[in-house]
């Protein structure tokens, strides 16, 4: 089964509104004509409506970096899937390690957010990954197993059709340390076999599994050549349209 690659940029807490619009406008120019690859950027929530105008009608789609699982209510500082969608988001990054680490996000909350995304018509990109200490203690597989099992608790495979997974070893995020192709291949294969075990072969074959963690123009081709790698979630190198387009055009 062929899976359309997804190259997603997580802009984290960078760029003001005008800066985000300028970068997105440049990316739209550079990416016009790119076919057979899905492209997404996730600016800050404040920039989202502005950037939405800049990418309208192009092949650059938008995402949010987080959302809350209730539709509306007294939840200071949060936005819902419906609000994100109304502002132009088609994707939501869920359970990024920075949210887990700095904002106490649990697998239980992650699971509710995945459900809220799917119910709200937003494609969730569920992030999973082990810390350096967990890898050193040889807990990588059990950590991933728990994050996936609990993060997708009580779903059935039919509901998970839109789901995207992103394997992001925490020790590789923003550090310049990329996991080796052997490490990435081993983990992605494990994740796909876990999805097979939990939800069956059809979902396991169709689900896109992205790699994230210091993806750059000079390492993307090797990562994307691995059979179970279906795209990349890119932080630092997505902030500059000229670098990001080289990642998007990894096979050219
Ligand atoms: P990085 O970030 O590319 O800067 O390592 C990846 C991510 O956090 O998604």
PDB file of C-alpha atoms and ligand atoms in Angstrom:
ATOM      1  CA  UNK A   1       0.000   0.000   0.000  1.00  0.00           C
ATOM      2  CA  UNK A   2       1.388   3.401  -0.850  1.00  0.00           C
ATOM      3  CA  UNK A   3       1.278   6.023   1.841  1.00  0.00           C
ATOM      4  CA  UNK A   4       1.519   9.678   0.792  1.00  0.00           C
ATOM      5  CA  UNK A   5       4.476  11.192   2.643  1.00  0.00           C
ATOM      6  CA  UNK A   6       3.728  14.011   5.078  1.00  0.00           C
ATOM      7  CA  UNK A   7       6.339  16.648   5.835  1.00  0.00           C
ATOM      8  CA  UNK A   8       5.147  18.672   8.825  1.00  0.00           C
ATOM      9  CA  UNK A   9       6.737  21.772  10.349  1.00  0.00           C
ATOM     10  CA  UNK A  10       6.280  22.563  14.022  1.00  0.00           C
ATOM     11  CA  UNK A  11       7.038  26.261  14.497  1.00  0.00           C
ATOM     12  CA  UNK A  12       6.735  25.981  18.301  1.00  0.00           C
ATOM     13  CA  UNK A  13       6.845  29.388  20.077  1.00  0.00           C
ATOM     14  CA  UNK A  14       8.642  31.213  17.280  1.00  0.00           C
ATOM     15  CA  UNK A  15       7.657  34.090  14.956  1.00  0.00           C
ATOM     16  CA  UNK A  16       5.252  37.006  15.393  1.00  0.00           C
ATOM     17  CA  UNK A  17       2.195  37.195  13.141  1.00  0.00           C
ATOM     18  CA  UNK A  18       3.888  39.259  10.389  1.00  0.00           C
ATOM     19  CA  UNK A  19       7.000  37.050  10.518  1.00  0.00           C
ATOM     20  CA  UNK A  20       4.885  33.924  10.232  1.00  0.00           C
ATOM     21  CA  UNK A  21       2.944  35.351   7.276  1.00  0.00           C
ATOM     22  CA  UNK A  22       6.184  36.285   5.477  1.00  0.00           C
ATOM     23  CA  UNK A  23       7.713  32.822   5.968  1.00  0.00           C
ATOM     24  CA  UNK A  24       4.522  31.029   4.979  1.00  0.00           C
ATOM     25  CA  UNK A  25       4.170  33.196   1.871  1.00  0.00           C
ATOM     26  CA  UNK A  26       7.709  32.278   0.834  1.00  0.00           C
ATOM     27  CA  UNK A  27       7.034  28.596   1.491  1.00  0.00           C
ATOM     28  CA  UNK A  28       3.879  28.697  -0.646  1.00  0.00           C
ATOM     29  CA  UNK A  29       5.954  30.079  -3.539  1.00  0.00           C
ATOM     30  CA  UNK A  30       8.694  27.488  -3.133  1.00  0.00           C
ATOM     31  CA  UNK A  31       6.319  24.561  -2.668  1.00  0.00           C
ATOM     32  CA  UNK A  32       4.044  25.261  -5.597  1.00  0.00           C
ATOM     33  CA  UNK A  33       4.333  22.337  -7.960  1.00  0.00           C
ATOM     34  CA  UNK A  34       5.240  19.826  -5.257  1.00  0.00           C
ATOM     35  CA  UNK A  35       2.979  16.852  -5.832  1.00  0.00           C
ATOM     36  CA  UNK A  36       2.536  13.546  -4.013  1.00  0.00           C
ATOM     37  CA  UNK A  37       3.743  14.960  -0.703  1.00  0.00           C
ATOM     38  CA  UNK A  38       1.483  16.456   1.946  1.00  0.00           C
ATOM     39  CA  UNK A  39       2.883  19.626   3.498  1.00  0.00           C
ATOM     40  CA  UNK A  40       1.840  21.115   6.817  1.00  0.00           C
ATOM     41  CA  UNK A  41       3.053  23.928   9.055  1.00  0.00           C
ATOM     42  CA  UNK A  42       1.896  24.601  12.596  1.00  0.00           C
ATOM     43  CA  UNK A  43       2.434  28.250  13.570  1.00  0.00           C
ATOM     44  CA  UNK A  44       1.450  29.682  16.947  1.00  0.00           C
ATOM     45  CA  UNK A  45      -2.285  29.979  17.563  1.00  0.00           C
ATOM     46  CA  UNK A  46      -2.040  33.765  17.355  1.00  0.00           C
ATOM     47  CA  UNK A  47      -0.578  33.543  13.858  1.00  0.00           C
ATOM     48  CA  UNK A  48      -2.878  30.815  12.610  1.00  0.00           C
ATOM     49  CA  UNK A  49      -5.700  32.996  11.200  1.00  0.00           C
ATOM     50  CA  UNK A  50      -3.161  35.306   9.532  1.00  0.00           C
ATOM     51  CA  UNK A  51      -1.167  32.449   8.014  1.00  0.00           C
ATOM     52  CA  UNK A  52      -4.408  30.866   6.897  1.00  0.00           C
ATOM     53  CA  UNK A  53      -4.874  33.768   4.480  1.00  0.00           C
ATOM     54  CA  UNK A  54      -1.304  33.395   3.216  1.00  0.00           C
ATOM     55  CA  UNK A  55      -1.631  29.682   2.386  1.00  0.00           C
ATOM     56  CA  UNK A  56      -5.229  29.757   1.093  1.00  0.00           C
ATOM     57  CA  UNK A  57      -5.612  27.753  -2.105  1.00  0.00           C
ATOM     58  CA  UNK A  58      -2.066  26.350  -1.916  1.00  0.00           C
ATOM     59  CA  UNK A  59      -0.695  22.899  -1.158  1.00  0.00           C
ATOM     60  CA  UNK A  60       0.609  24.117   2.227  1.00  0.00           C
ATOM     61  CA  UNK A  61      -1.839  23.039   4.930  1.00  0.00           C
ATOM     62  CA  UNK A  62      -2.061  24.222   8.520  1.00  0.00           C
ATOM     63  CA  UNK A  63      -1.967  22.597  11.892  1.00  0.00           C
ATOM     64  CA  UNK A  64      -2.126  23.529  15.552  1.00  0.00           C
ATOM     65  CA  UNK A  65       0.525  22.478  18.058  1.00  0.00           C
ATOM     66  CA  UNK A  66      -2.019  21.437  20.660  1.00  0.00           C
ATOM     67  CA  UNK A  67      -5.728  21.594  21.391  1.00  0.00           C
ATOM     68  CA  UNK A  68      -8.065  20.884  24.290  1.00  0.00           C
ATOM     69  CA  UNK A  69     -10.515  18.001  24.310  1.00  0.00           C
ATOM     70  CA  UNK A  70     -13.680  19.842  25.337  1.00  0.00           C
ATOM     71  CA  UNK A  71     -15.727  21.671  22.704  1.00  0.00           C
ATOM     72  CA  UNK A  72     -16.067  24.856  24.733  1.00  0.00           C
ATOM     73  CA  UNK A  73     -16.358  26.004  28.316  1.00  0.00           C
ATOM     74  CA  UNK A  74     -14.533  27.622  31.201  1.00  0.00           C
ATOM     75  CA  UNK A  75     -11.027  26.376  30.308  1.00  0.00           C
ATOM     76  CA  UNK A  76      -8.816  29.431  30.485  1.00  0.00           C
ATOM     77  CA  UNK A  77      -6.121  29.546  27.845  1.00  0.00           C
ATOM     78  CA  UNK A  78      -7.333  26.616  25.761  1.00  0.00           C
ATOM     79  CA  UNK A  79      -8.820  26.176  22.287  1.00  0.00           C
ATOM     80  CA  UNK A  80     -10.974  23.342  20.956  1.00  0.00           C
ATOM     81  CA  UNK A  81     -10.720  21.268  17.792  1.00  0.00           C
ATOM     82  CA  UNK A  82     -13.737  23.117  16.369  1.00  0.00           C
ATOM     83  CA  UNK A  83     -12.083  26.484  16.978  1.00  0.00           C
ATOM     84  CA  UNK A  84      -8.818  25.286  15.443  1.00  0.00           C
ATOM     85  CA  UNK A  85     -10.676  24.024  12.408  1.00  0.00           C
ATOM     86  CA  UNK A  86     -12.616  27.265  12.016  1.00  0.00           C
ATOM     87  CA  UNK A  87      -9.286  29.126  12.003  1.00  0.00           C
ATOM     88  CA  UNK A  88      -7.970  26.954   9.152  1.00  0.00           C
ATOM     89  CA  UNK A  89      -6.221  24.025  10.858  1.00  0.00           C
ATOM     90  CA  UNK A  90      -6.463  20.604   9.230  1.00  0.00           C
ATOM     91  CA  UNK A  91      -3.964  18.874  11.533  1.00  0.00           C
ATOM     92  CA  UNK A  92      -3.183  18.896  15.250  1.00  0.00           C
ATOM     93  CA  UNK A  93       0.100  17.853  16.832  1.00  0.00           C
ATOM     94  CA  UNK A  94      -0.917  15.944  19.957  1.00  0.00           C
ATOM     95  CA  UNK A  95       1.238  14.889  22.903  1.00  0.00           C
ATOM     96  CA  UNK A  96       4.481  16.493  21.734  1.00  0.00           C
ATOM     97  CA  UNK A  97       7.242  15.693  24.216  1.00  0.00           C
ATOM     98  CA  UNK A  98       7.515  19.377  25.160  1.00  0.00           C
ATOM     99  CA  UNK A  99       3.835  19.321  26.175  1.00  0.00           C
ATOM    100  CA  UNK A 100       4.388  16.146  28.157  1.00  0.00           C
ATOM    101  CA  UNK A 101       7.562  17.506  29.760  1.00  0.00           C
ATOM    102  CA  UNK A 102       6.668  21.151  30.529  1.00  0.00           C
ATOM    103  CA  UNK A 103       2.876  21.071  30.734  1.00  0.00           C
ATOM    104  CA  UNK A 104       2.314  17.755  32.457  1.00  0.00           C
ATOM    105  CA  UNK A 105       0.376  16.194  29.601  1.00  0.00           C
ATOM    106  CA  UNK A 106      -0.528  12.595  30.409  1.00  0.00           C
ATOM    107  CA  UNK A 107      -1.384   9.677  28.116  1.00  0.00           C
ATOM    108  CA  UNK A 108      -4.959   9.991  29.344  1.00  0.00           C
ATOM    109  CA  UNK A 109      -5.208  13.643  28.232  1.00  0.00           C
ATOM    110  CA  UNK A 110      -3.451  12.748  24.970  1.00  0.00           C
ATOM    111  CA  UNK A 111      -6.041  10.049  24.312  1.00  0.00           C
ATOM    112  CA  UNK A 112      -8.917  12.505  24.833  1.00  0.00           C
ATOM    113  CA  UNK A 113      -7.234  15.005  22.523  1.00  0.00           C
ATOM    114  CA  UNK A 114      -6.804  12.417  19.772  1.00  0.00           C
ATOM    115  CA  UNK A 115     -10.505  11.627  20.069  1.00  0.00           C
ATOM    116  CA  UNK A 116     -11.502  15.319  20.062  1.00  0.00           C
ATOM    117  CA  UNK A 117      -9.383  15.878  16.938  1.00  0.00           C
ATOM    118  CA  UNK A 118     -10.904  13.019  15.027  1.00  0.00           C
ATOM    119  CA  UNK A 119     -14.437  13.949  16.133  1.00  0.00           C
ATOM    120  CA  UNK A 120     -13.758  17.545  15.064  1.00  0.00           C
ATOM    121  CA  UNK A 121     -12.501  16.558  11.614  1.00  0.00           C
ATOM    122  CA  UNK A 122      -8.856  17.331  12.356  1.00  0.00           C
ATOM    123  CA  UNK A 123      -6.029  14.903  11.554  1.00  0.00           C
ATOM    124  CA  UNK A 124      -4.158  14.129  14.786  1.00  0.00           C
ATOM    125  CA  UNK A 125      -0.391  13.641  14.722  1.00  0.00           C
ATOM    126  CA  UNK A 126       0.220  11.681  17.899  1.00  0.00           C
ATOM    127  CA  UNK A 127       3.806  12.111  19.134  1.00  0.00           C
ATOM    128  CA  UNK A 128       5.602   9.391  21.033  1.00  0.00           C
ATOM    129  CA  UNK A 129       9.210   8.857  22.029  1.00  0.00           C
ATOM    130  CA  UNK A 130      11.589   7.882  24.767  1.00  0.00           C
ATOM    131  CA  UNK A 131      13.977  10.062  26.766  1.00  0.00           C
ATOM    132  CA  UNK A 132      17.699   9.455  26.770  1.00  0.00           C
ATOM    133  CA  UNK A 133      17.539   7.909  30.261  1.00  0.00           C
ATOM    134  CA  UNK A 134      14.771   5.540  29.165  1.00  0.00           C
ATOM    135  CA  UNK A 135      16.833   4.441  26.148  1.00  0.00           C
ATOM    136  CA  UNK A 136      19.890   3.913  28.336  1.00  0.00           C
ATOM    137  CA  UNK A 137      17.793   1.759  30.652  1.00  0.00           C
ATOM    138  CA  UNK A 138      16.559  -0.243  27.635  1.00  0.00           C
ATOM    139  CA  UNK A 139      12.998   0.865  28.225  1.00  0.00           C
ATOM    140  CA  UNK A 140      12.409   2.285  24.732  1.00  0.00           C
ATOM    141  CA  UNK A 141       9.990  -0.402  23.569  1.00  0.00           C
ATOM    142  CA  UNK A 142       7.994  -0.476  26.783  1.00  0.00           C
ATOM    143  CA  UNK A 143       7.711   3.341  26.816  1.00  0.00           C
ATOM    144  CA  UNK A 144       6.426   3.402  23.234  1.00  0.00           C
ATOM    145  CA  UNK A 145       4.103   0.510  23.942  1.00  0.00           C
ATOM    146  CA  UNK A 146       2.575   2.352  26.891  1.00  0.00           C
ATOM    147  CA  UNK A 147       2.285   5.693  25.057  1.00  0.00           C
ATOM    148  CA  UNK A 148       0.502   4.041  22.131  1.00  0.00           C
ATOM    149  CA  UNK A 149      -1.676   1.659  24.131  1.00  0.00           C
ATOM    150  CA  UNK A 150      -2.813   4.335  26.595  1.00  0.00           C
ATOM    151  CA  UNK A 151      -2.876   7.172  24.063  1.00  0.00           C
ATOM    152  CA  UNK A 152      -5.212   5.146  21.837  1.00  0.00           C
ATOM    153  CA  UNK A 153      -7.142   3.467  24.624  1.00  0.00           C
ATOM    154  CA  UNK A 154     -10.710   2.413  23.735  1.00  0.00           C
ATOM    155  CA  UNK A 155     -10.464   3.345  20.070  1.00  0.00           C
ATOM    156  CA  UNK A 156     -11.393   0.862  17.418  1.00  0.00           C
ATOM    157  CA  UNK A 157      -9.413   0.687  14.211  1.00  0.00           C
ATOM    158  CA  UNK A 158     -12.147   2.227  12.044  1.00  0.00           C
ATOM    159  CA  UNK A 159     -12.065   5.431  14.127  1.00  0.00           C
ATOM    160  CA  UNK A 160      -8.325   5.728  13.713  1.00  0.00           C
ATOM    161  CA  UNK A 161      -8.309   6.018   9.951  1.00  0.00           C
ATOM    162  CA  UNK A 162      -7.045   9.634   9.915  1.00  0.00           C
ATOM    163  CA  UNK A 163      -4.413   9.104  12.630  1.00  0.00           C
ATOM    164  CA  UNK A 164      -0.742   9.896  11.990  1.00  0.00           C
ATOM    165  CA  UNK A 165       1.996   8.822  14.419  1.00  0.00           C
ATOM    166  CA  UNK A 166       5.277  10.664  14.944  1.00  0.00           C
ATOM    167  CA  UNK A 167       8.201   8.887  16.549  1.00  0.00           C
ATOM    168  CA  UNK A 168      10.337  11.554  18.152  1.00  0.00           C
ATOM    169  CA  UNK A 169      13.100  10.356  20.463  1.00  0.00           C
ATOM    170  CA  UNK A 170      13.248  13.119  23.066  1.00  0.00           C
ATOM    171  CA  UNK A 171      17.049  13.062  23.049  1.00  0.00           C
ATOM    172  CA  UNK A 172      17.057  13.942  19.332  1.00  0.00           C
ATOM    173  CA  UNK A 173      14.722  16.949  19.518  1.00  0.00           C
ATOM    174  CA  UNK A 174      16.517  20.248  19.040  1.00  0.00           C
ATOM    175  CA  UNK A 175      19.833  18.666  19.953  1.00  0.00           C
ATOM    176  CA  UNK A 176      21.323  18.081  16.506  1.00  0.00           C
ATOM    177  CA  UNK A 177      21.558  14.373  17.446  1.00  0.00           C
ATOM    178  CA  UNK A 178      19.531  12.362  14.941  1.00  0.00           C
ATOM    179  CA  UNK A 179      18.753   8.744  15.637  1.00  0.00           C
ATOM    180  CA  UNK A 180      20.742   6.478  13.319  1.00  0.00           C
ATOM    181  CA  UNK A 181      18.909   4.952  10.338  1.00  0.00           C
ATOM    182  CA  UNK A 182      19.218   1.557  12.071  1.00  0.00           C
ATOM    183  CA  UNK A 183      17.573   2.897  15.237  1.00  0.00           C
ATOM    184  CA  UNK A 184      14.793   4.606  13.278  1.00  0.00           C
ATOM    185  CA  UNK A 185      14.142   1.541  11.114  1.00  0.00           C
ATOM    186  CA  UNK A 186      13.969  -0.713  14.171  1.00  0.00           C
ATOM    187  CA  UNK A 187      11.546   1.544  16.048  1.00  0.00           C
ATOM    188  CA  UNK A 188       9.270   2.289  13.102  1.00  0.00           C
ATOM    189  CA  UNK A 189       8.999  -1.408  12.337  1.00  0.00           C
ATOM    190  CA  UNK A 190       8.161  -2.044  15.989  1.00  0.00           C
ATOM    191  CA  UNK A 191       5.479   0.676  15.993  1.00  0.00           C
ATOM    192  CA  UNK A 192       3.854  -0.716  12.858  1.00  0.00           C
ATOM    193  CA  UNK A 193       3.828  -4.224  14.324  1.00  0.00           C
ATOM    194  CA  UNK A 194       2.288  -2.861  17.522  1.00  0.00           C
ATOM    195  CA  UNK A 195      -0.490  -1.157  15.534  1.00  0.00           C
ATOM    196  CA  UNK A 196      -1.016  -4.458  13.738  1.00  0.00           C
ATOM    197  CA  UNK A 197      -1.320  -6.279  17.053  1.00  0.00           C
ATOM    198  CA  UNK A 198      -3.689  -3.680  18.567  1.00  0.00           C
ATOM    199  CA  UNK A 199      -5.792  -2.653  15.571  1.00  0.00           C
ATOM    200  CA  UNK A 200      -5.159  -5.097  12.741  1.00  0.00           C
ATOM    201  CA  UNK A 201      -3.241  -5.254   9.522  1.00  0.00           C
ATOM    202  CA  UNK A 202      -5.282  -2.772   7.511  1.00  0.00           C
ATOM    203  CA  UNK A 203      -4.592   0.161   9.819  1.00  0.00           C
ATOM    204  CA  UNK A 204      -0.973  -0.968  10.324  1.00  0.00           C
ATOM    205  CA  UNK A 205      -0.390  -0.863   6.567  1.00  0.00           C
ATOM    206  CA  UNK A 206      -2.135   2.463   5.954  1.00  0.00           C
ATOM    207  CA  UNK A 207      -1.028   4.504   8.981  1.00  0.00           C
ATOM    208  CA  UNK A 208       1.679   7.083   8.379  1.00  0.00           C
ATOM    209  CA  UNK A 209       4.554   7.019  10.846  1.00  0.00           C
ATOM    210  CA  UNK A 210       6.695  10.164  10.784  1.00  0.00           C
ATOM    211  CA  UNK A 211      10.150  10.538  12.239  1.00  0.00           C
ATOM    212  CA  UNK A 212      11.050  13.695  14.179  1.00  0.00           C
ATOM    213  CA  UNK A 213      14.196  14.890  15.917  1.00  0.00           C
ATOM    214  CA  UNK A 214      16.808  17.098  14.228  1.00  0.00           C
ATOM    215  CA  UNK A 215      15.618  16.339  10.689  1.00  0.00           C
ATOM    216  CA  UNK A 216      17.663  18.557   8.351  1.00  0.00           C
ATOM    217  CA  UNK A 217      18.119  18.912   4.577  1.00  0.00           C
ATOM    218  CA  UNK A 218      21.246  16.737   4.742  1.00  0.00           C
ATOM    219  CA  UNK A 219      19.769  13.761   6.621  1.00  0.00           C
ATOM    220  CA  UNK A 220      16.186  13.667   5.343  1.00  0.00           C
ATOM    221  CA  UNK A 221      16.815  11.527   2.228  1.00  0.00           C
ATOM    222  CA  UNK A 222      18.405   8.719   4.187  1.00  0.00           C
ATOM    223  CA  UNK A 223      15.596   8.739   6.764  1.00  0.00           C
ATOM    224  CA  UNK A 224      12.892   8.847   4.091  1.00  0.00           C
ATOM    225  CA  UNK A 225      14.480   5.926   2.260  1.00  0.00           C
ATOM    226  CA  UNK A 226      13.579   3.640   5.181  1.00  0.00           C
ATOM    227  CA  UNK A 227      10.533   1.529   4.390  1.00  0.00           C
ATOM    228  CA  UNK A 228       8.512   2.371   7.475  1.00  0.00           C
ATOM    229  CA  UNK A 229       9.241   6.118   7.521  1.00  0.00           C
ATOM    230  CA  UNK A 230       6.350   7.996   5.912  1.00  0.00           C
ATOM    231  CA  UNK A 231       7.385  11.567   6.568  1.00  0.00           C
ATOM    232  CA  UNK A 232       9.005  13.933   8.998  1.00  0.00           C
ATOM    233  CA  UNK A 233       7.988  16.215  11.840  1.00  0.00           C
ATOM    234  CA  UNK A 234      10.465  19.067  11.691  1.00  0.00           C
ATOM    235  CA  UNK A 235      11.119  21.737  14.313  1.00  0.00           C
ATOM    236  CA  UNK A 236      14.133  24.010  13.849  1.00  0.00           C
ATOM    237  CA  UNK A 237      14.670  23.426  10.133  1.00  0.00           C
ATOM    238  CA  UNK A 238      11.021  24.215   9.325  1.00  0.00           C
ATOM    239  CA  UNK A 239      11.386  27.825  10.503  1.00  0.00           C
ATOM    240  CA  UNK A 240      13.267  28.776   7.365  1.00  0.00           C
ATOM    241  CA  UNK A 241      11.342  28.192   4.125  1.00  0.00           C
ATOM    242  CA  UNK A 242      14.561  27.689   2.148  1.00  0.00           C
ATOM    243  CA  UNK A 243      15.684  24.859   4.441  1.00  0.00           C
ATOM    244  CA  UNK A 244      12.200  23.412   4.797  1.00  0.00           C
ATOM    245  CA  UNK A 245      11.645  23.185   1.040  1.00  0.00           C
ATOM    246  CA  UNK A 246      14.817  21.091   0.741  1.00  0.00           C
ATOM    247  CA  UNK A 247      13.315  18.676   3.262  1.00  0.00           C
ATOM    248  CA  UNK A 248       9.971  18.686   1.414  1.00  0.00           C
ATOM    249  CA  UNK A 249      11.823  17.952  -1.851  1.00  0.00           C
ATOM    250  CA  UNK A 250      13.913  15.222  -0.225  1.00  0.00           C
ATOM    251  CA  UNK A 251      13.692  12.943  -3.226  1.00  0.00           C
ATOM    252  CA  UNK A 252      14.729  15.441  -5.853  1.00  0.00           C
TER     253      UNK A 252
HETATM  254  P1  LIG B   1      13.706  19.564  15.851  1.00  0.00           P
HETATM  255  O1  LIG B   1      12.254  19.416  16.532  1.00  0.00           O
HETATM  256  O2  LIG B   1      13.543  19.275  14.381  1.00  0.00           O
HETATM  257  O3  LIG B   1      14.097  20.997  16.113  1.00  0.00           O
HETATM  258  O4  LIG B   1      14.605  18.591  16.523  1.00  0.00           O
HETATM  259  C1  LIG B   1      11.405  18.355  16.190  1.00  0.00           C
HETATM  260  C2  LIG B   1      10.112  18.456  16.954  1.00  0.00           C
HETATM  261  O5  LIG B   1      10.119  18.885  18.113  1.00  0.00           O
HETATM  262  O6  LIG B   1       9.030  18.108  16.431  1.00  0.00           O
END
